[in-house]
Amino acid sequence: MTIDGRALRGDTTRQVVLDTALEMFAKQGYRATSVRDIAARSGITHPGLLYHFPTKQALLMAALKRRDEVDCIEEDDGVVEFADLDGRALLAHLVAGAAKNATKRGLVELFASLSVEATAPDHPAHEYFVDRYASLRATLVRGLEELDAAGQLRPGVVPAVTAAHLIALMDGLQIQWLLDPQTDMAGALAGYVNGLLVHPFDAG
Amino acid sequence: MTIDGRALRGDTTRQVVLDTALEMFAKQGYRATSVRDIAARSGITHPGLLYHFPTKQALLMAALKRRDEVDCIEEDDGVVEFADLDGRALLAHLVAGAAKNATKRGLVELFASLSVEATAPDHPAHEYFVDRYASLRATLVRGLEELDAAGQLRPGVVPAVTAAHLIALMDGLQIQWLLDPQTDMAGALAGYVNGLLVHPFDAG
DNA sequence: GTCTATAGCTTGATAGAC
DNA sequence: GTCTATCAAGCTATAGAC
């Protein structure tokens, strides 16, 4: 598609604005970040920005979509999608993701505050988050059922309930970590995950 | 102290404002609710409100304190404090609390949005939430250690990690429930709790 | 595509009358 | 204790020049 990395990233104003918006929403949250600030840091004025994204909400949605694209490229060395991983890799990926999140406070803040904010049915990002949670849950249920069929799950582990637990743990641990950065998100998550498996990760 | 319930509740403007503030903060969040709106719904003007609570932050803190009082009175038939329950009662109380929360969306919204918002060190409610989480965690660790000493915990259950899990599950399940009211918060929490105990709640 | 300028609104908070 | 009036600041969004 492109010759080098820079060209792939795209040097149009749109892309610069999106990256800046993502960074600032991440650092300060959606409501606390003004269109003016994003525009200024992008090297244009706010009406200039609003030419590309007609409203602040539109900018948010575009930034979230961009984030998903970047996430996909960065997290998988190949072209592997999260949803395509097998059961065990899925769980390993969750723990690794928690460890990775612990290096990006702003992004954790963005998704934590936004996922609560977007709980309101009339929020611009409501559908985005409903879909996000539903697909994450579906992927986890599928992975857990796969492990169950292979006899890899301890007795009493119910895929549907466990999927909800895993998502809740990730969200809840993020809050605790934001309140107290000493919190070991990945460790706590790994503790739960290993309790699910007949052959925990420690033992190979 | 008083002759009837009404007098106990207090009919001063202060109390009316506090209840209104609690309700509106719960429905819309702290930042999205203006002092004007609260005042109007309380039947006064906003300078009238600011006579009683000099700043919006002071109002928030007073409303949170009031909530804790109401909570204490309502939840415990006697004078028993949450922190005074024994290990098993503590866990039962968590599950019961989750079920009770499922009847009060507004309150769940308030604490969900506020606990993320207050993650910022300069937020007016930051210390309140840091203390809240620390004391809840300490109480749970104490209760779990108690159960452990009595041989009631399954092998491999570590009190410190499990306490963090329980708090994270409560927070995370609330988000899922807010996004989809079909979510069974109490059921999911009970599933985790029963996995901790040698003698689950089902079997007495 | 990007600018200057500004409309039009909401916010938290204050001054001072009653 | 509550009001009217007002401030200064912030915001999103629009109009129109270039």
Short mmCIF file of C-alpha atoms (C1' of nucleotides) in Angstrom, two decimals:
data_model
loop_
_atom_site.label_atom_id
_atom_site.label_comp_id
_atom_site.label_asym_id
_atom_site.label_seq_id
_atom_site.Cartn_x
_atom_site.Cartn_y
_atom_site.Cartn_z
CA MET A 1 0.00 0.00 0.00
CA THR A 2 2.83 2.41 0.91
CA ILE A 3 6.58 2.74 0.61
CA ASP A 4 7.48 3.57 4.19
CA GLY A 5 5.93 3.83 7.63
CA ARG A 6 5.39 7.55 7.50
CA ALA A 7 3.32 7.43 4.37
CA LEU A 8 1.21 4.68 5.87
CA ARG A 9 0.49 6.85 8.89
CA GLY A 10 -0.71 9.59 6.62
CA ASP A 11 0.44 13.19 6.95
CA THR A 12 -2.83 14.88 6.22
CA THR A 13 -4.27 17.29 8.74
CA ARG A 14 -7.04 14.81 9.49
CA GLN A 15 -4.58 12.24 10.78
CA VAL A 16 -2.60 14.75 12.83
CA VAL A 17 -5.81 15.97 14.42
CA LEU A 18 -6.95 12.43 15.17
CA ASP A 19 -3.68 11.48 16.84
CA THR A 20 -3.64 14.69 18.85
CA ALA A 21 -7.26 14.22 19.88
CA LEU A 22 -6.62 10.66 20.98
CA GLU A 23 -3.61 11.75 23.00
CA MET A 24 -5.43 14.61 24.70
CA PHE A 25 -8.67 12.73 25.33
CA ALA A 26 -6.46 10.05 26.84
CA LYS A 27 -4.59 12.47 29.07
CA GLN A 28 -7.48 14.63 30.25
CA GLY A 29 -10.67 12.78 29.37
CA TYR A 30 -13.29 13.69 26.81
CA ARG A 31 -15.24 16.35 28.67
CA ALA A 32 -12.17 18.08 30.05
CA THR A 33 -10.58 18.48 26.60
CA SER A 34 -11.78 21.34 24.41
CA VAL A 35 -11.81 21.45 20.65
CA ARG A 36 -9.70 24.60 20.90
CA ASP A 37 -6.93 22.78 22.76
CA ILE A 38 -6.85 19.93 20.29
CA ALA A 39 -6.77 22.34 17.37
CA ALA A 40 -4.00 24.43 18.90
CA ARG A 41 -1.81 21.40 19.49
CA SER A 42 -2.51 20.24 15.95
CA GLY A 43 -1.25 23.54 14.62
CA ILE A 44 -4.61 24.88 13.40
CA THR A 45 -7.47 26.89 14.83
CA HIS A 46 -10.64 25.35 16.10
CA PRO A 47 -12.82 26.33 13.16
CA GLY A 48 -10.13 24.75 11.02
CA LEU A 49 -10.55 21.54 12.95
CA LEU A 50 -14.34 21.70 12.75
CA TYR A 51 -14.05 21.79 8.99
CA HIS A 52 -12.78 18.20 9.11
CA PHE A 53 -14.93 16.99 12.00
CA PRO A 54 -18.22 18.88 12.20
CA THR A 55 -18.76 18.31 15.93
CA LYS A 56 -16.74 17.31 18.97
CA GLN A 57 -18.66 14.05 19.13
CA ALA A 58 -17.79 13.23 15.55
CA LEU A 59 -14.15 13.82 16.42
CA LEU A 60 -14.42 11.47 19.39
CA MET A 61 -15.93 8.69 17.32
CA ALA A 62 -13.30 9.08 14.61
CA ALA A 63 -10.55 9.04 17.24
CA LEU A 64 -11.93 5.85 18.79
CA LYS A 65 -12.02 4.16 15.41
CA ARG A 66 -8.49 5.29 14.73
CA ARG A 67 -7.43 3.87 18.07
CA ASP A 68 -8.84 0.48 17.15
CA GLU A 69 -6.86 0.50 13.91
CA VAL A 70 -3.60 1.50 15.61
CA ASP A 71 -4.23 -1.08 18.34
CA CYS A 72 -4.63 -3.79 15.75
CA ILE A 73 -1.43 -2.89 13.97
CA GLU A 74 0.67 -2.47 17.11
CA GLU A 75 -0.47 -5.39 19.17
CA ASP A 76 -0.16 -8.11 16.62
CA ASP A 77 3.17 -8.59 14.95
CA GLY A 78 1.50 -10.30 12.03
CA VAL A 79 -2.03 -9.69 10.84
CA VAL A 80 -3.60 -11.79 13.58
CA GLU A 81 -6.83 -10.39 15.05
CA PHE A 82 -7.61 -10.71 18.75
CA ALA A 83 -10.80 -12.59 17.93
CA ASP A 84 -8.83 -15.18 15.96
CA LEU A 85 -6.61 -16.34 18.82
CA ASP A 86 -7.18 -19.74 20.38
CA GLY A 87 -8.47 -20.07 23.95
CA ARG A 88 -5.14 -20.17 25.72
CA ALA A 89 -3.60 -17.39 23.64
CA LEU A 90 -6.69 -15.28 24.30
CA LEU A 91 -6.18 -15.47 28.06
CA ALA A 92 -2.46 -14.85 27.74
CA HIS A 93 -3.24 -11.83 25.60
CA LEU A 94 -5.56 -10.40 28.27
CA VAL A 95 -2.83 -10.59 30.91
CA ALA A 96 -0.25 -9.14 28.55
CA GLY A 97 -2.68 -6.35 27.68
CA ALA A 98 -3.10 -5.49 31.35
CA ALA A 99 0.66 -5.24 31.74
CA LYS A 100 0.87 -3.08 28.65
CA ASN A 101 -1.92 -0.81 29.89
CA ALA A 102 0.07 -0.14 33.04
CA THR A 103 2.43 1.90 30.86
CA LYS A 104 -0.30 4.10 29.39
CA ARG A 105 -2.23 5.84 32.12
CA GLY A 106 -3.91 8.31 29.76
CA LEU A 107 -5.41 5.63 27.60
CA VAL A 108 -6.67 3.70 30.59
CA GLU A 109 -8.27 6.89 31.89
CA LEU A 110 -9.92 7.51 28.55
CA PHE A 111 -11.53 4.11 28.28
CA ALA A 112 -12.41 3.94 31.97
CA SER A 113 -14.15 7.29 32.02
CA LEU A 114 -15.66 6.84 28.59
CA SER A 115 -17.05 3.38 29.23
CA VAL A 116 -18.94 4.74 32.23
CA GLU A 117 -19.96 7.97 30.51
CA ALA A 118 -21.15 6.02 27.48
CA THR A 119 -23.39 3.95 29.67
CA ALA A 120 -26.07 6.58 29.09
CA PRO A 121 -28.17 5.48 26.09
CA ASP A 122 -27.98 8.95 24.50
CA HIS A 123 -24.19 9.24 24.70
CA PRO A 124 -22.46 9.58 21.31
CA ALA A 125 -20.23 6.60 22.05
CA HIS A 126 -22.96 4.40 23.56
CA GLU A 127 -23.30 2.03 20.65
CA TYR A 128 -19.54 1.83 20.22
CA PHE A 129 -19.18 0.55 23.77
CA VAL A 130 -22.18 -1.76 23.66
CA ASP A 131 -20.67 -3.37 20.57
CA ARG A 132 -17.20 -3.43 22.07
CA TYR A 133 -18.33 -5.24 25.18
CA ALA A 134 -20.59 -7.64 23.32
CA SER A 135 -17.88 -8.70 20.89
CA LEU A 136 -15.23 -9.01 23.59
CA ARG A 137 -17.60 -11.17 25.60
CA ALA A 138 -18.48 -13.32 22.62
CA THR A 139 -14.80 -13.87 21.83
CA LEU A 140 -14.04 -14.86 25.41
CA VAL A 141 -17.01 -17.24 25.63
CA ARG A 142 -15.89 -18.88 22.43
CA GLY A 143 -12.31 -19.24 23.69
CA LEU A 144 -13.41 -20.63 27.03
CA GLU A 145 -15.77 -23.14 25.43
CA GLU A 146 -12.89 -24.24 23.25
CA LEU A 147 -10.72 -24.81 26.31
CA ASP A 148 -13.61 -26.57 28.04
CA ALA A 149 -14.08 -28.95 25.13
CA ALA A 150 -10.36 -29.75 25.30
CA GLY A 151 -10.66 -30.53 29.01
CA GLN A 152 -8.44 -27.59 29.90
CA LEU A 153 -10.89 -25.87 32.27
CA ARG A 154 -11.20 -26.80 35.92
CA PRO A 155 -14.52 -28.29 36.96
CA GLY A 156 -17.20 -25.72 37.78
CA VAL A 157 -15.85 -23.03 35.42
CA VAL A 158 -18.79 -21.75 33.37
CA PRO A 159 -17.69 -19.95 30.16
CA ALA A 160 -20.53 -17.38 30.11
CA VAL A 161 -20.04 -16.36 33.74
CA THR A 162 -16.26 -16.44 33.49
CA ALA A 163 -16.28 -14.17 30.44
CA ALA A 164 -18.25 -11.58 32.42
CA HIS A 165 -15.81 -12.00 35.32
CA LEU A 166 -12.79 -11.43 33.10
CA ILE A 167 -14.18 -8.25 31.59
CA ALA A 168 -15.29 -6.98 34.99
CA LEU A 169 -11.88 -7.71 36.47
CA MET A 170 -10.11 -5.78 33.73
CA ASP A 171 -12.37 -2.76 34.21
CA GLY A 172 -12.35 -2.91 37.99
CA LEU A 173 -8.62 -3.41 38.31
CA GLN A 174 -8.05 -0.38 36.09
CA ILE A 175 -9.94 1.79 38.56
CA GLN A 176 -7.90 0.45 41.46
CA TRP A 177 -4.70 1.01 39.51
CA LEU A 178 -5.70 4.56 38.61
CA LEU A 179 -6.41 5.27 42.29
CA ASP A 180 -3.19 3.58 43.38
CA PRO A 181 -0.49 2.95 40.76
CA GLN A 182 1.07 0.34 43.03
CA THR A 183 -1.79 -2.00 42.11
CA ASP A 184 -0.58 -4.99 40.11
CA MET A 185 -3.25 -5.27 37.41
CA ALA A 186 -1.55 -7.98 35.40
CA GLY A 187 -0.68 -10.00 38.49
CA ALA A 188 -4.20 -9.91 39.86
CA LEU A 189 -5.64 -10.85 36.48
CA ALA A 190 -3.11 -13.67 36.08
CA GLY A 191 -4.14 -14.94 39.51
CA TYR A 192 -7.72 -15.28 38.35
CA VAL A 193 -6.82 -16.75 34.96
CA ASN A 194 -4.59 -19.42 36.46
CA GLY A 195 -7.44 -20.43 38.74
CA LEU A 196 -9.42 -21.35 35.64
CA LEU A 197 -6.94 -23.68 34.03
CA VAL A 198 -6.05 -27.28 34.64
CA HIS A 199 -2.50 -26.41 33.54
CA PRO A 200 -1.77 -22.87 34.75
CA PHE A 201 0.59 -20.59 32.85
CA ASP A 202 3.30 -20.79 35.50
CA ALA A 203 3.67 -24.52 34.96
CA GLY A 204 3.69 -24.14 31.20
CA MET B 1 -33.64 12.14 69.00
CA THR B 2 -36.89 12.88 67.19
CA ILE B 3 -40.60 12.12 67.40
CA ASP B 4 -41.20 10.83 63.88
CA GLY B 5 -39.37 9.88 60.73
CA ARG B 6 -39.91 13.17 58.97
CA ALA B 7 -38.32 15.14 61.73
CA LEU B 8 -35.36 12.78 61.71
CA ARG B 9 -34.86 13.36 58.01
CA GLY B 10 -34.82 17.07 58.60
CA ASP B 11 -36.86 19.53 56.61
CA THR B 12 -34.32 22.28 56.42
CA THR B 13 -33.30 23.57 53.03
CA ARG B 14 -29.89 22.02 53.51
CA GLN B 15 -31.34 18.52 53.58
CA VAL B 16 -33.61 19.10 50.59
CA VAL B 17 -30.65 20.40 48.61
CA LEU B 18 -28.49 17.45 49.63
CA ASP B 19 -31.08 14.89 48.57
CA THR B 20 -31.69 16.68 45.30
CA ALA B 21 -27.95 16.94 44.62
CA LEU B 22 -27.45 13.25 45.35
CA GLU B 23 -30.25 12.33 42.98
CA MET B 24 -29.05 14.57 40.17
CA PHE B 25 -25.36 13.73 40.53
CA ALA B 26 -26.46 10.11 40.36
CA LYS B 27 -28.50 10.57 37.21
CA GLN B 28 -26.14 12.79 35.24
CA GLY B 29 -22.78 12.63 36.95
CA TYR B 30 -21.00 15.36 38.88
CA ARG B 31 -19.55 17.39 36.02
CA ALA B 32 -22.69 17.30 33.89
CA THR B 33 -24.89 18.62 36.69
CA SER B 34 -24.89 22.37 37.31
CA VAL B 35 -25.43 24.13 40.60
CA ARG B 36 -28.28 25.99 38.91
CA ASP B 37 -30.12 22.79 38.04
CA ILE B 38 -29.84 21.45 41.57
CA ALA B 39 -31.00 24.74 43.03
CA ALA B 40 -33.98 24.97 40.67
CA ARG B 41 -35.13 21.47 41.55
CA SER B 42 -34.69 22.28 45.22
CA GLY B 43 -36.97 25.27 44.84
CA ILE B 44 -34.34 27.96 45.34
CA THR B 45 -31.96 29.96 43.18
CA HIS B 46 -28.33 29.08 42.79
CA PRO B 47 -26.95 31.88 44.97
CA GLY B 48 -29.44 30.66 47.56
CA LEU B 49 -27.86 27.23 47.35
CA LEU B 50 -24.34 28.61 47.49
CA TYR B 51 -25.21 30.26 50.78
CA HIS B 52 -25.41 26.78 52.33
CA PHE B 53 -22.61 25.16 50.33
CA PRO B 54 -19.98 27.72 49.32
CA THR B 55 -18.73 25.76 46.30
CA LYS B 56 -19.93 22.94 44.09
CA GLN B 57 -17.19 20.74 45.49
CA ALA B 58 -18.38 21.35 49.04
CA LEU B 59 -21.85 20.30 47.92
CA LEU B 60 -20.50 17.10 46.42
CA MET B 61 -18.63 16.16 49.54
CA ALA B 62 -21.62 16.89 51.76
CA ALA B 63 -23.84 14.81 49.49
CA LEU B 64 -21.41 11.86 49.64
CA LYS B 65 -21.30 12.05 53.43
CA ARG B 66 -25.07 12.18 53.56
CA ARG B 67 -25.23 9.12 51.33
CA ASP B 68 -23.00 7.19 53.70
CA GLU B 69 -25.27 8.06 56.62
CA VAL B 70 -28.44 7.02 54.78
CA ASP B 71 -26.70 3.85 53.61
CA CYS B 72 -25.69 2.95 57.14
CA ILE B 73 -29.19 3.44 58.51
CA GLU B 74 -30.95 1.62 55.70
CA GLU B 75 -28.70 -1.37 55.25
CA ASP B 76 -28.31 -2.48 58.79
CA ASP B 77 -31.43 -3.24 60.72
CA GLY B 78 -29.57 -2.81 63.93
CA VAL B 79 -26.49 -0.70 64.51
CA VAL B 80 -24.11 -3.21 62.92
CA GLU B 81 -21.38 -1.73 60.73
CA PHE B 82 -20.21 -3.44 57.55
CA ALA B 83 -16.67 -3.62 58.92
CA ASP B 84 -17.87 -5.51 61.99
CA LEU B 85 -19.35 -8.49 60.12
CA ASP B 86 -17.57 -11.84 60.21
CA GLY B 87 -15.97 -13.30 57.08
CA ARG B 88 -18.95 -15.25 55.81
CA ALA B 89 -21.45 -12.48 56.53
CA LEU B 90 -19.16 -10.03 54.76
CA LEU B 91 -19.27 -12.05 51.55
CA ALA B 92 -23.03 -12.59 51.84
CA HIS B 93 -23.43 -8.85 52.32
CA LEU B 94 -21.48 -8.12 49.14
CA VAL B 95 -23.78 -10.32 47.07
CA ALA B 96 -26.88 -8.89 48.73
CA GLY B 97 -25.54 -5.40 48.08
CA ALA B 98 -25.12 -6.19 44.39
CA ALA B 99 -28.73 -7.37 44.21
CA LYS B 100 -29.89 -4.24 46.00
CA ASN B 101 -27.88 -2.02 43.67
CA ALA B 102 -29.73 -3.51 40.72
CA THR B 103 -32.79 -1.61 41.92
CA LYS B 104 -31.04 1.77 42.05
CA ARG B 105 -29.55 2.63 38.71
CA GLY B 106 -28.99 6.27 39.61
CA LEU B 107 -26.85 5.46 42.60
CA VAL B 108 -24.79 2.94 40.67
CA GLU B 109 -24.22 5.55 37.99
CA LEU B 110 -23.09 8.08 40.58
CA PHE B 111 -20.50 5.84 42.17
CA ALA B 112 -19.36 4.37 38.87
CA SER B 113 -18.78 7.73 37.22
CA LEU B 114 -17.46 9.35 40.36
CA SER B 115 -14.99 6.61 41.22
CA VAL B 116 -13.41 7.01 37.79
CA GLU B 117 -13.60 10.81 37.78
CA ALA B 118 -12.10 10.94 41.28
CA THR B 119 -9.14 8.94 40.06
CA ALA B 120 -7.53 12.26 39.17
CA PRO B 121 -5.39 13.36 42.14
CA ASP B 122 -6.78 16.90 42.02
CA HIS B 123 -10.44 15.83 42.03
CA PRO B 124 -12.43 17.09 45.03
CA ALA B 125 -13.54 13.57 45.90
CA HIS B 126 -10.15 11.93 45.35
CA GLU B 127 -9.30 11.36 48.98
CA TYR B 128 -12.82 10.19 49.73
CA PHE B 129 -12.48 7.41 47.18
CA VAL B 130 -8.92 6.49 48.07
CA ASP B 131 -10.06 6.05 51.69
CA ARG B 132 -13.21 4.22 50.65
CA TYR B 133 -11.31 1.67 48.59
CA ALA B 134 -8.57 1.22 51.16
CA SER B 135 -10.98 0.56 53.99
CA LEU B 136 -13.16 -1.76 51.94
CA ARG B 137 -10.08 -3.69 50.93
CA ALA B 138 -8.79 -3.88 54.48
CA THR B 139 -12.15 -5.15 55.71
CA LEU B 140 -12.26 -7.83 53.03
CA VAL B 141 -8.69 -8.96 53.66
CA ARG B 142 -9.48 -9.26 57.35
CA GLY B 143 -12.63 -11.27 56.67
CA LEU B 144 -10.89 -13.58 54.21
CA GLU B 145 -7.99 -14.20 56.57
CA GLU B 146 -10.52 -15.06 59.24
CA LEU B 147 -12.13 -17.60 56.92
CA ASP B 148 -8.72 -18.93 55.96
CA ALA B 149 -7.74 -19.46 59.60
CA ALA B 150 -10.99 -21.40 60.07
CA GLY B 151 -10.15 -23.61 57.10
CA GLN B 152 -13.11 -22.26 55.13
CA LEU B 153 -11.16 -21.11 52.08
CA ARG B 154 -10.29 -23.40 49.21
CA PRO B 155 -6.58 -24.05 48.69
CA GLY B 156 -4.86 -21.43 46.60
CA VAL B 157 -7.15 -18.55 47.60
CA VAL B 158 -4.95 -15.63 48.64
CA PRO B 159 -6.81 -13.05 50.76
CA ALA B 160 -4.96 -9.97 49.46
CA VAL B 161 -5.45 -10.88 45.81
CA THR B 162 -9.02 -12.06 46.34
CA ALA B 163 -9.98 -8.79 48.06
CA ALA B 164 -8.80 -6.88 44.99
CA HIS B 165 -10.73 -9.31 42.78
CA LEU B 166 -13.95 -8.80 44.72
CA ILE B 167 -13.77 -5.02 44.55
CA ALA B 168 -12.86 -5.12 40.86
CA LEU B 169 -15.73 -7.50 40.13
CA MET B 170 -18.24 -5.23 41.84
CA ASP B 171 -17.04 -2.20 39.90
CA GLY B 172 -16.73 -4.00 36.59
CA LEU B 173 -20.07 -5.76 36.83
CA GLN B 174 -21.73 -2.44 37.49
CA ILE B 175 -20.44 -1.10 34.18
CA GLN B 176 -21.72 -4.17 32.35
CA TRP B 177 -25.08 -3.86 34.08
CA LEU B 178 -25.33 -0.18 33.22
CA LEU B 179 -24.61 -1.01 29.59
CA ASP B 180 -27.02 -3.95 29.61
CA PRO B 181 -29.59 -4.16 32.44
CA GLN B 182 -30.03 -7.87 31.70
CA THR B 183 -26.67 -8.49 33.33
CA ASP B 184 -26.98 -10.47 36.56
CA MET B 185 -24.59 -8.64 38.88
CA ALA B 186 -25.48 -10.56 42.02
CA GLY B 187 -25.43 -13.92 40.23
CA ALA B 188 -22.01 -13.31 38.70
CA LEU B 189 -20.61 -12.12 42.02
CA ALA B 190 -22.12 -15.12 43.83
CA GLY B 191 -20.48 -17.38 41.27
CA TYR B 192 -17.08 -15.99 42.17
CA VAL B 193 -17.72 -15.98 45.92
CA ASN B 194 -18.86 -19.61 45.95
CA GLY B 195 -15.69 -20.55 44.14
CA LEU B 196 -13.73 -19.31 47.17
CA LEU B 197 -15.45 -21.32 49.85
CA VAL B 198 -15.09 -24.91 50.98
CA HIS B 199 -18.80 -24.81 51.84
CA PRO B 200 -20.56 -22.63 49.24
CA PHE B 201 -23.66 -20.61 50.12
CA ASP B 202 -25.92 -22.89 48.06
CA ALA B 203 -25.13 -25.86 50.27
CA GLY B 204 -25.54 -23.86 53.44
"C1'" DG C 1 -8.55 24.28 3.80
"C1'" DT C 2 -7.71 27.48 6.93
"C1'" DC C 3 -8.27 31.84 8.81
"C1'" DT C 4 -10.50 35.98 11.89
"C1'" DA C 5 -14.27 37.27 14.29
"C1'" DT C 6 -18.12 36.52 16.80
"C1'" DA C 7 -22.55 34.68 18.07
"C1'" DG C 8 -24.88 32.48 21.72
"C1'" DC C 9 -24.92 29.78 25.43
"C1'" DT C 10 -23.61 27.75 30.16
"C1'" DT C 11 -20.78 27.60 33.88
"C1'" DG C 12 -19.22 28.69 39.02
"C1'" DA C 13 -19.05 32.36 41.85
"C1'" DT C 14 -19.79 37.25 43.96
"C1'" DA C 15 -22.10 41.81 45.44
"C1'" DG C 16 -25.49 43.80 47.63
"C1'" DA C 17 -30.62 44.55 48.49
"C1'" DC C 18 -34.22 42.83 51.43
"C1'" DG D 1 -31.73 32.95 54.33
"C1'" DT D 2 -33.01 34.06 49.92
"C1'" DC D 3 -33.29 37.08 46.24
"C1'" DT D 4 -31.85 39.94 41.66
"C1'" DA D 5 -28.24 41.21 38.95
"C1'" DT D 6 -23.99 40.51 37.19
"C1'" DC D 7 -19.16 38.99 36.34
"C1'" DA D 8 -15.48 36.63 33.97
"C1'" DA D 9 -14.52 32.63 31.87
"C1'" DG D 10 -15.22 28.73 29.32
"C1'" DC D 11 -17.49 26.18 25.70
"C1'" DT D 12 -19.41 24.59 20.77
"C1'" DA D 13 -20.50 26.16 16.60
"C1'" DT D 14 -21.19 29.44 12.59
"C1'" DA D 15 -20.32 33.32 9.05
"C1'" DG D 16 -17.66 34.96 5.82
"C1'" DA D 17 -12.93 36.51 4.05
"C1'" DC D 18 -8.98 34.65 1.69
#
